[in-house]
Amino acid sequence: MKQQQFTCQLMDWHKRENERILPWKGEQDPYKIWLSEVILQQTRAEQGLPYYQAFIQKYPTIEDLAQAPDSEVFKLWEGLGYYSRCKNLLHTARYIVNELGGKFPVAYEAILSLKGIGPYTAAAISAFAYNLPHAVVDGNVFRVLARCFGIYAPVDATESRKIFTALANGLLDKEQPALYNQAIMDFGATICKPVNPLCSQCPQQNLCEAYLNGTINELPVKEKKMAKKMRWFTYFIFTVDDKTLVHQRIAKDIWQNLYEFYLVETDANSNWDNEKINEYLQNQFSIKDFYIKYISPFLSQQLTHQTIKAQFISVQLPHIPPMLQHYEWMNKQQMEQLAFPKIINEYRQSESFPAMLF
DNA sequence: AAGTCGGGGGG
DNA sequence: CCCCCAGACTT
């Protein structure tokens, strides 16, 4: 039976050749498992590793996390991306502490119902923390199964999930679900890699459809290709004495809950010269008495589905204009507590080393 | 079912 | 430059 052979060869590889070491491997505390899995959603292990360690050190228990202020947790998450994960993490920590007496749910369905926990993370926690027989289906598993079993169903189609999940659960070693799940993900990450997989040293050579048919580069199949948008951000950095205007992003858009400066988004690369800035400040805020300290060129940041071009215009004001009073004005020390998008931090860093300016 | 949400690393 | 990553949520 091919399925049993796959599992047998996978477990054998795991026990004898898998040398991948990560701090959450073998962990059984559901809180730590949960934290690591959320951090690792759509994130490479190497990228998430320092964040995991920082979170565990600062919040050793779920009670510690639940009691922490939002801003502090977002600051710790800063730079990791997909910030709704952080919001849901806090929400669920507080829910478990306040409504469930701090006891992490044990049943798969109960775990799945928590905010920020989907099918993958629920299976991972069930298996790693409680050794329950649920197979994880992540990007690694999609790829490994598509190749080994020659599955051409597109992995990014909702309907295909059922096929892969059913197959994954059929392959699961039900005597040791935690070990099996760890094995298949490590295998996908180190041997059956997305590009240039190490087929020459692969333990599944004898049964891998893609390898035997020479179709490794065709699998897995993806069908969606998202168009990229270009967005032009002009940030006004308004300062009055030692205070700077900041604003928390609340709209349904990128970087929700993070902070930024005063933003003007335009359709195209509009040229903000002195004259246009004068006109804008007078018309919008009735500001006349100001000093333009610096106009930066556009910095660029690539996101998955959009390219951000951001420009920074530093404007010193004699006093806080009435029309900008409802914004937050913070000094340097206060600003250090806030989480900013990467492109803003890049500018802020260059700002503190004027010699390095572009 | 399709769109949206970041940032880093590798080819 | 493009693709992918220990996915989940919203519409």
Coordinates of C-alpha atoms (C1' of nucleotides) in Angstrom, one line a residue:
Chain A
M1 CA 0.0 0.0 0.0
K2 CA 1.5 3.2 -1.2
Q3 CA 0.1 5.4 1.6
Q4 CA 1.6 3.2 4.3
Q5 CA 4.9 3.2 2.5
F6 CA 4.9 7.0 2.4
T7 CA 4.3 7.3 6.1
C8 CA 6.8 4.6 7.0
Q9 CA 9.5 6.2 4.9
L10 CA 8.7 9.6 6.2
M11 CA 8.9 8.5 9.9
D12 CA 12.1 6.6 9.2
W13 CA 13.6 9.7 7.6
H14 CA 12.5 11.8 10.6
K15 CA 14.0 9.5 13.2
R16 CA 17.3 9.0 11.4
E17 CA 18.1 12.0 9.2
N18 CA 16.0 15.0 10.3
E19 CA 18.4 17.4 11.9
R20 CA 16.2 20.4 12.0
I21 CA 16.3 22.0 15.4
L22 CA 13.7 24.6 16.4
P23 CA 12.8 25.7 19.9
W24 CA 9.1 24.8 19.7
K25 CA 9.8 21.2 18.6
G26 CA 8.8 18.8 21.3
E27 CA 7.0 21.6 23.2
Q28 CA 3.7 20.5 24.8
D29 CA 2.5 23.6 26.5
P30 CA -0.6 24.5 24.4
Y31 CA 0.1 28.2 25.0
K32 CA 3.6 28.0 23.5
I33 CA 2.5 25.8 20.7
W34 CA -0.3 28.2 19.9
L35 CA 2.0 31.2 20.0
S36 CA 4.6 29.6 17.7
E37 CA 2.0 28.4 15.2
V38 CA 0.4 31.9 14.9
I39 CA 3.8 33.5 14.5
L40 CA 4.7 30.9 11.8
Q41 CA 1.5 31.5 9.8
Q42 CA 2.8 32.4 6.3
T43 CA 6.1 33.1 7.9
R44 CA 9.4 31.2 7.5
A45 CA 10.7 29.6 10.7
E46 CA 13.9 31.5 10.6
Q47 CA 12.0 34.8 10.4
G48 CA 9.6 33.9 13.2
L49 CA 12.2 32.5 15.5
P50 CA 13.4 35.7 17.2
Y51 CA 9.8 36.9 17.6
Y52 CA 8.9 33.6 19.3
Q53 CA 11.8 33.9 21.7
A54 CA 11.0 37.5 22.5
F55 CA 7.3 36.7 23.2
I56 CA 8.1 33.7 25.4
Q57 CA 10.6 35.8 27.4
K58 CA 8.3 38.7 27.9
Y59 CA 5.1 36.6 28.3
P60 CA 6.0 33.2 29.7
T61 CA 2.3 32.4 30.4
I62 CA -1.0 33.1 28.7
E63 CA -1.9 35.3 31.7
D64 CA 1.1 37.5 31.1
L65 CA 0.1 38.0 27.5
A66 CA -3.6 38.6 28.4
Q67 CA -2.6 41.3 30.9
A68 CA -0.2 43.2 28.5
P69 CA -1.4 46.4 27.0
D70 CA -2.2 46.4 23.2
S71 CA 0.5 48.8 22.3
E72 CA 3.2 46.8 24.0
V73 CA 2.3 43.6 22.2
F74 CA 2.0 45.3 18.9
K75 CA 5.5 46.8 19.5
L76 CA 6.8 43.3 20.0
W77 CA 5.1 42.2 16.8
E78 CA 6.4 45.1 14.8
G79 CA 8.0 44.1 11.6
L80 CA 6.5 40.6 11.4
G81 CA 3.6 41.6 9.2
Y82 CA 0.0 40.3 9.0
Y83 CA -0.9 42.4 12.1
S84 CA -4.4 41.0 12.4
R85 CA -2.6 37.9 13.8
C86 CA -1.4 40.0 16.7
K87 CA -4.8 41.5 17.3
N88 CA -6.4 38.0 17.3
L89 CA -3.7 36.6 19.5
L90 CA -4.4 39.2 22.2
H91 CA -8.2 38.7 21.8
T92 CA -7.9 35.0 22.3
A93 CA -5.4 35.2 25.1
R94 CA -7.9 37.4 27.0
Y95 CA -10.8 35.2 26.1
I96 CA -9.1 32.1 27.5
V97 CA -8.0 33.8 30.6
N98 CA -11.2 35.7 31.4
E99 CA -13.8 33.3 30.1
L100 CA -12.2 29.8 30.3
G101 CA -10.3 30.3 33.5
G102 CA -7.0 30.3 31.7
K103 CA -7.5 26.7 30.6
F104 CA -6.6 26.2 26.9
P105 CA -9.4 24.2 25.1
V106 CA -8.5 20.6 24.4
A107 CA -11.0 19.5 21.8
Y108 CA -10.2 20.2 18.1
E109 CA -13.5 21.9 17.4
A110 CA -13.2 24.1 20.5
I111 CA -9.6 25.1 19.4
L112 CA -10.8 25.8 15.9
S113 CA -13.5 28.1 17.1
L114 CA -10.9 30.5 18.6
K115 CA -10.2 33.8 16.8
G116 CA -7.1 33.6 14.7
I117 CA -7.0 29.8 14.7
G118 CA -8.0 28.0 11.5
P119 CA -7.8 24.4 10.3
Y120 CA -4.0 24.3 10.2
T121 CA -3.3 25.8 13.6
A122 CA -6.1 23.8 15.3
A123 CA -4.6 20.6 13.9
A124 CA -1.1 21.6 15.0
I125 CA -2.2 22.4 18.6
S126 CA -4.3 19.3 18.8
A127 CA -1.4 17.1 17.7
F128 CA 1.6 18.8 19.3
A129 CA 0.0 19.7 22.7
Y130 CA -2.5 16.8 23.1
N131 CA -1.3 14.1 20.6
L132 CA -4.7 14.0 19.0
P133 CA -5.0 12.5 15.5
H134 CA -5.3 15.6 13.3
A135 CA -3.0 16.0 10.3
V136 CA -1.7 19.5 9.6
V137 CA -2.2 20.8 6.1
D138 CA 0.1 23.7 5.4
G139 CA 2.1 24.9 2.4
N140 CA 4.7 22.1 3.0
V141 CA 2.0 19.4 3.1
F142 CA 0.3 20.7 0.0
R143 CA 3.6 20.6 -1.9
V144 CA 4.7 17.2 -0.6
L145 CA 1.4 15.5 -1.3
A146 CA 0.9 17.1 -4.7
R147 CA 4.3 15.8 -5.8
C148 CA 4.4 12.4 -4.1
F149 CA 0.8 11.5 -5.1
G150 CA 0.7 13.4 -8.4
I151 CA -2.2 15.7 -7.5
Y152 CA -2.9 18.4 -10.0
A153 CA -5.8 19.9 -8.1
P154 CA -4.8 23.6 -7.6
V155 CA -3.6 24.0 -4.0
D156 CA -5.1 27.6 -3.8
A157 CA -8.6 26.5 -4.6
T158 CA -11.1 26.1 -1.7
E159 CA -12.4 22.8 -3.1
S160 CA -8.9 21.2 -3.2
R161 CA -8.5 21.6 0.5
K162 CA -10.8 18.7 1.1
I163 CA -8.8 16.4 -1.1
F164 CA -5.5 17.2 0.5
T165 CA -7.0 17.1 4.0
A166 CA -8.5 13.7 3.5
L167 CA -5.3 12.4 2.1
A168 CA -3.2 13.9 4.8
N169 CA -5.4 12.3 7.5
G170 CA -5.2 9.0 5.7
L171 CA -1.4 9.2 5.8
L172 CA -1.2 10.4 9.5
D173 CA 0.5 8.0 11.8
K174 CA -2.3 7.8 14.4
E175 CA 0.0 6.3 17.0
Q176 CA 2.2 9.4 17.0
P177 CA 0.4 12.4 15.4
A178 CA 2.8 14.9 16.9
L179 CA 5.9 13.2 15.5
Y180 CA 4.2 12.6 12.1
N181 CA 3.1 16.3 11.7
Q182 CA 6.6 17.5 12.7
A183 CA 8.1 15.1 10.2
I184 CA 6.2 16.0 7.2
M185 CA 6.7 19.8 7.7
D186 CA 10.4 19.3 8.3
F187 CA 10.6 17.1 5.2
G188 CA 8.8 19.7 3.1
A189 CA 11.0 22.5 4.4
T190 CA 14.4 20.8 4.0
I191 CA 14.0 18.1 1.3
C192 CA 10.9 18.7 -0.8
K193 CA 11.6 22.4 -1.1
P194 CA 9.5 24.7 -3.3
V195 CA 12.4 25.2 -5.8
N196 CA 15.4 22.9 -6.3
P197 CA 14.1 20.1 -4.1
L198 CA 16.8 17.6 -2.9
C199 CA 15.3 14.7 -4.9
S200 CA 18.7 12.9 -5.0
Q201 CA 18.6 12.4 -1.2
C202 CA 14.9 12.0 -0.9
P203 CA 13.5 9.0 0.9
Q204 CA 10.4 9.0 -1.2
Q205 CA 12.1 8.6 -4.6
N206 CA 10.7 5.1 -5.1
L207 CA 7.1 6.3 -4.9
C208 CA 7.1 10.0 -5.8
E209 CA 4.9 10.5 -8.9
A210 CA 6.5 13.8 -9.7
Y211 CA 10.0 12.5 -9.4
L212 CA 9.3 9.3 -11.4
N213 CA 7.4 11.2 -14.1
G214 CA 9.8 14.2 -14.2
T215 CA 7.1 16.6 -13.3
I216 CA 8.6 18.1 -10.1
N217 CA 8.5 21.5 -11.6
E218 CA 4.8 21.3 -12.5
L219 CA 3.7 20.5 -8.9
P220 CA 2.1 21.8 -6.9
V221 CA -0.3 23.7 -9.2
K222 CA -1.4 27.2 -8.4
E223 CA -3.9 29.1 -10.4
K224 CA -4.4 32.5 -8.8
K225 CA -2.1 35.2 -9.8
M226 CA -2.9 38.5 -8.1
A227 CA -2.4 41.8 -9.8
K228 CA -0.1 44.2 -8.1
K229 CA -1.3 47.7 -7.4
M230 CA 1.0 50.7 -7.1
R231 CA 0.2 53.2 -4.2
W232 CA 1.7 56.6 -3.6
F233 CA 2.0 57.8 0.0
T234 CA 3.1 61.2 0.9
Y235 CA 3.7 61.5 4.7
F236 CA 3.8 64.9 6.3
I237 CA 5.9 64.8 9.5
F238 CA 4.5 67.7 11.4
T239 CA 6.6 68.8 14.4
V240 CA 5.9 71.4 17.1
D241 CA 8.8 71.8 19.5
D242 CA 9.7 68.2 20.5
K243 CA 6.3 66.7 19.5
T244 CA 5.4 64.9 16.3
L245 CA 1.9 64.3 14.9
V246 CA 1.2 60.6 14.8
H247 CA -2.0 58.7 13.8
Q248 CA -3.1 55.1 14.3
R249 CA -4.3 53.3 11.2
I250 CA -7.8 52.1 11.8
A251 CA -9.2 51.7 8.3
K252 CA -9.7 48.4 6.7
D253 CA -6.4 48.5 4.9
I254 CA -2.8 47.4 5.3
W255 CA -1.0 48.1 8.6
Q256 CA -4.2 48.2 10.7
N257 CA -3.4 49.2 14.3
L258 CA 0.0 50.5 13.4
Y259 CA 1.0 54.1 13.6
E260 CA 2.0 56.5 10.9
F261 CA 2.4 60.2 10.2
Y262 CA -0.1 62.5 8.5
L263 CA -0.8 60.7 5.2
V264 CA -1.8 62.0 1.8
E265 CA -2.4 59.2 -0.7
T266 CA -2.4 60.2 -4.3
D267 CA -3.3 58.4 -7.5
A268 CA 0.0 58.9 -9.3
N269 CA 3.5 60.2 -8.6
S270 CA 2.5 63.7 -8.0
N271 CA 5.4 66.1 -7.5
W272 CA 5.3 67.8 -4.1
D273 CA 7.5 70.8 -4.6
N274 CA 7.6 73.8 -2.3
E275 CA 4.8 75.5 -4.1
K276 CA 2.4 72.6 -3.9
I277 CA 3.2 72.0 -0.3
N278 CA 2.5 75.7 0.5
E279 CA -0.8 75.5 -1.3
Y280 CA -1.8 72.3 0.4
L281 CA -1.0 73.4 3.9
Q282 CA -2.8 76.7 3.5
N283 CA -5.9 75.2 1.9
Q284 CA -6.2 72.2 4.1
F285 CA -5.2 73.5 7.5
S286 CA -4.9 77.3 7.1
I287 CA -1.3 77.0 8.0
K288 CA 0.9 79.8 6.9
D289 CA 3.8 80.0 9.3
F290 CA 5.8 76.9 8.7
Y291 CA 9.2 75.7 7.7
I292 CA 9.8 72.8 5.3
K293 CA 12.8 71.0 6.8
Y294 CA 13.2 68.2 4.3
I295 CA 11.5 66.6 1.3
S296 CA 12.6 63.0 0.8
P297 CA 12.6 61.0 -2.4
F298 CA 10.2 58.1 -2.7
L299 CA 11.1 55.0 -0.8
S300 CA 9.7 51.7 -2.0
Q301 CA 8.3 48.6 -0.3
Q302 CA 7.1 45.5 -1.9
L303 CA 4.1 43.8 -0.4
T304 CA 2.5 40.6 -1.7
H305 CA -0.1 42.4 -3.8
Q306 CA 0.9 46.0 -3.8
T307 CA 3.9 48.2 -4.1
I308 CA 4.1 51.2 -1.7
K309 CA 6.0 54.3 -2.8
A310 CA 6.4 56.5 0.2
Q311 CA 7.7 60.0 0.4
F312 CA 8.3 62.0 3.6
I313 CA 8.0 65.8 4.0
S314 CA 9.2 67.2 7.3
V315 CA 7.4 70.4 8.3
Q316 CA 8.1 72.4 11.4
L317 CA 5.3 74.4 12.9
P318 CA 5.3 77.1 15.5
H319 CA 2.3 75.8 17.3
I320 CA -0.3 73.0 16.9
P321 CA -2.8 74.2 14.3
P322 CA -6.5 74.0 15.4
M323 CA -7.3 71.7 12.6
L324 CA -4.7 69.2 13.7
Q325 CA -5.5 69.2 17.4
H326 CA -7.5 66.0 17.5
Y327 CA -4.4 64.1 16.3
E328 CA -1.9 62.6 18.8
W329 CA 1.2 64.6 19.3
M330 CA 4.0 62.6 20.8
N331 CA 7.6 63.2 21.9
K332 CA 10.5 60.9 20.9
Q333 CA 10.2 58.7 24.0
Q334 CA 6.5 58.2 23.4
M335 CA 7.1 57.4 19.8
E336 CA 9.5 54.6 20.7
Q337 CA 6.7 52.7 22.3
L338 CA 4.7 52.7 19.0
A339 CA 4.7 50.1 16.3
F340 CA 5.3 51.5 12.8
P341 CA 5.3 49.9 9.3
K342 CA 8.6 48.9 8.0
I343 CA 8.9 51.7 5.4
I344 CA 8.3 54.3 8.1
N345 CA 10.9 52.9 10.3
E346 CA 13.3 52.8 7.4
Y347 CA 12.8 56.5 7.0
R348 CA 13.0 57.2 10.7
Q349 CA 16.3 55.4 10.9
S350 CA 17.8 57.3 8.0
E351 CA 16.6 60.5 9.6
S352 CA 18.6 59.9 12.7
F353 CA 21.8 59.6 10.6
P354 CA 21.6 62.6 8.3
A355 CA 24.9 61.7 6.7
M356 CA 23.4 58.5 5.4
L357 CA 20.5 60.2 3.8
F358 CA 20.1 58.7 0.4
Chain B
dA1 C1' -15.0 31.5 -4.1
dA2 C1' -12.3 35.4 -4.4
dG3 C1' -9.8 39.3 -2.0
dT4 C1' -7.0 40.9 1.5
dC5 C1' -3.5 41.1 4.9
dG6 C1' 3.6 42.0 5.5
dG7 C1' 7.9 41.2 5.3
dG8 C1' 12.0 38.4 4.3
dG9 C1' 14.8 35.2 1.6
dG10 C1' 16.1 32.7 -2.6
dG11 C1' 16.5 31.9 -7.4
Chain C
dC1 C1' 12.1 40.8 -10.1
dC2 C1' 9.1 37.0 -8.9
dC3 C1' 7.7 33.4 -5.9
dC4 C1' 6.9 31.3 -1.5
dC5 C1' 6.5 30.9 3.3
dA6 C1' 4.1 26.0 9.9
dG7 C1' -2.9 30.6 7.0
dA8 C1' -7.0 33.1 8.5
dC9 C1' -10.6 36.4 7.9
dT10 C1' -13.9 39.1 5.3
dT11 C1' -17.1 39.9 1.7

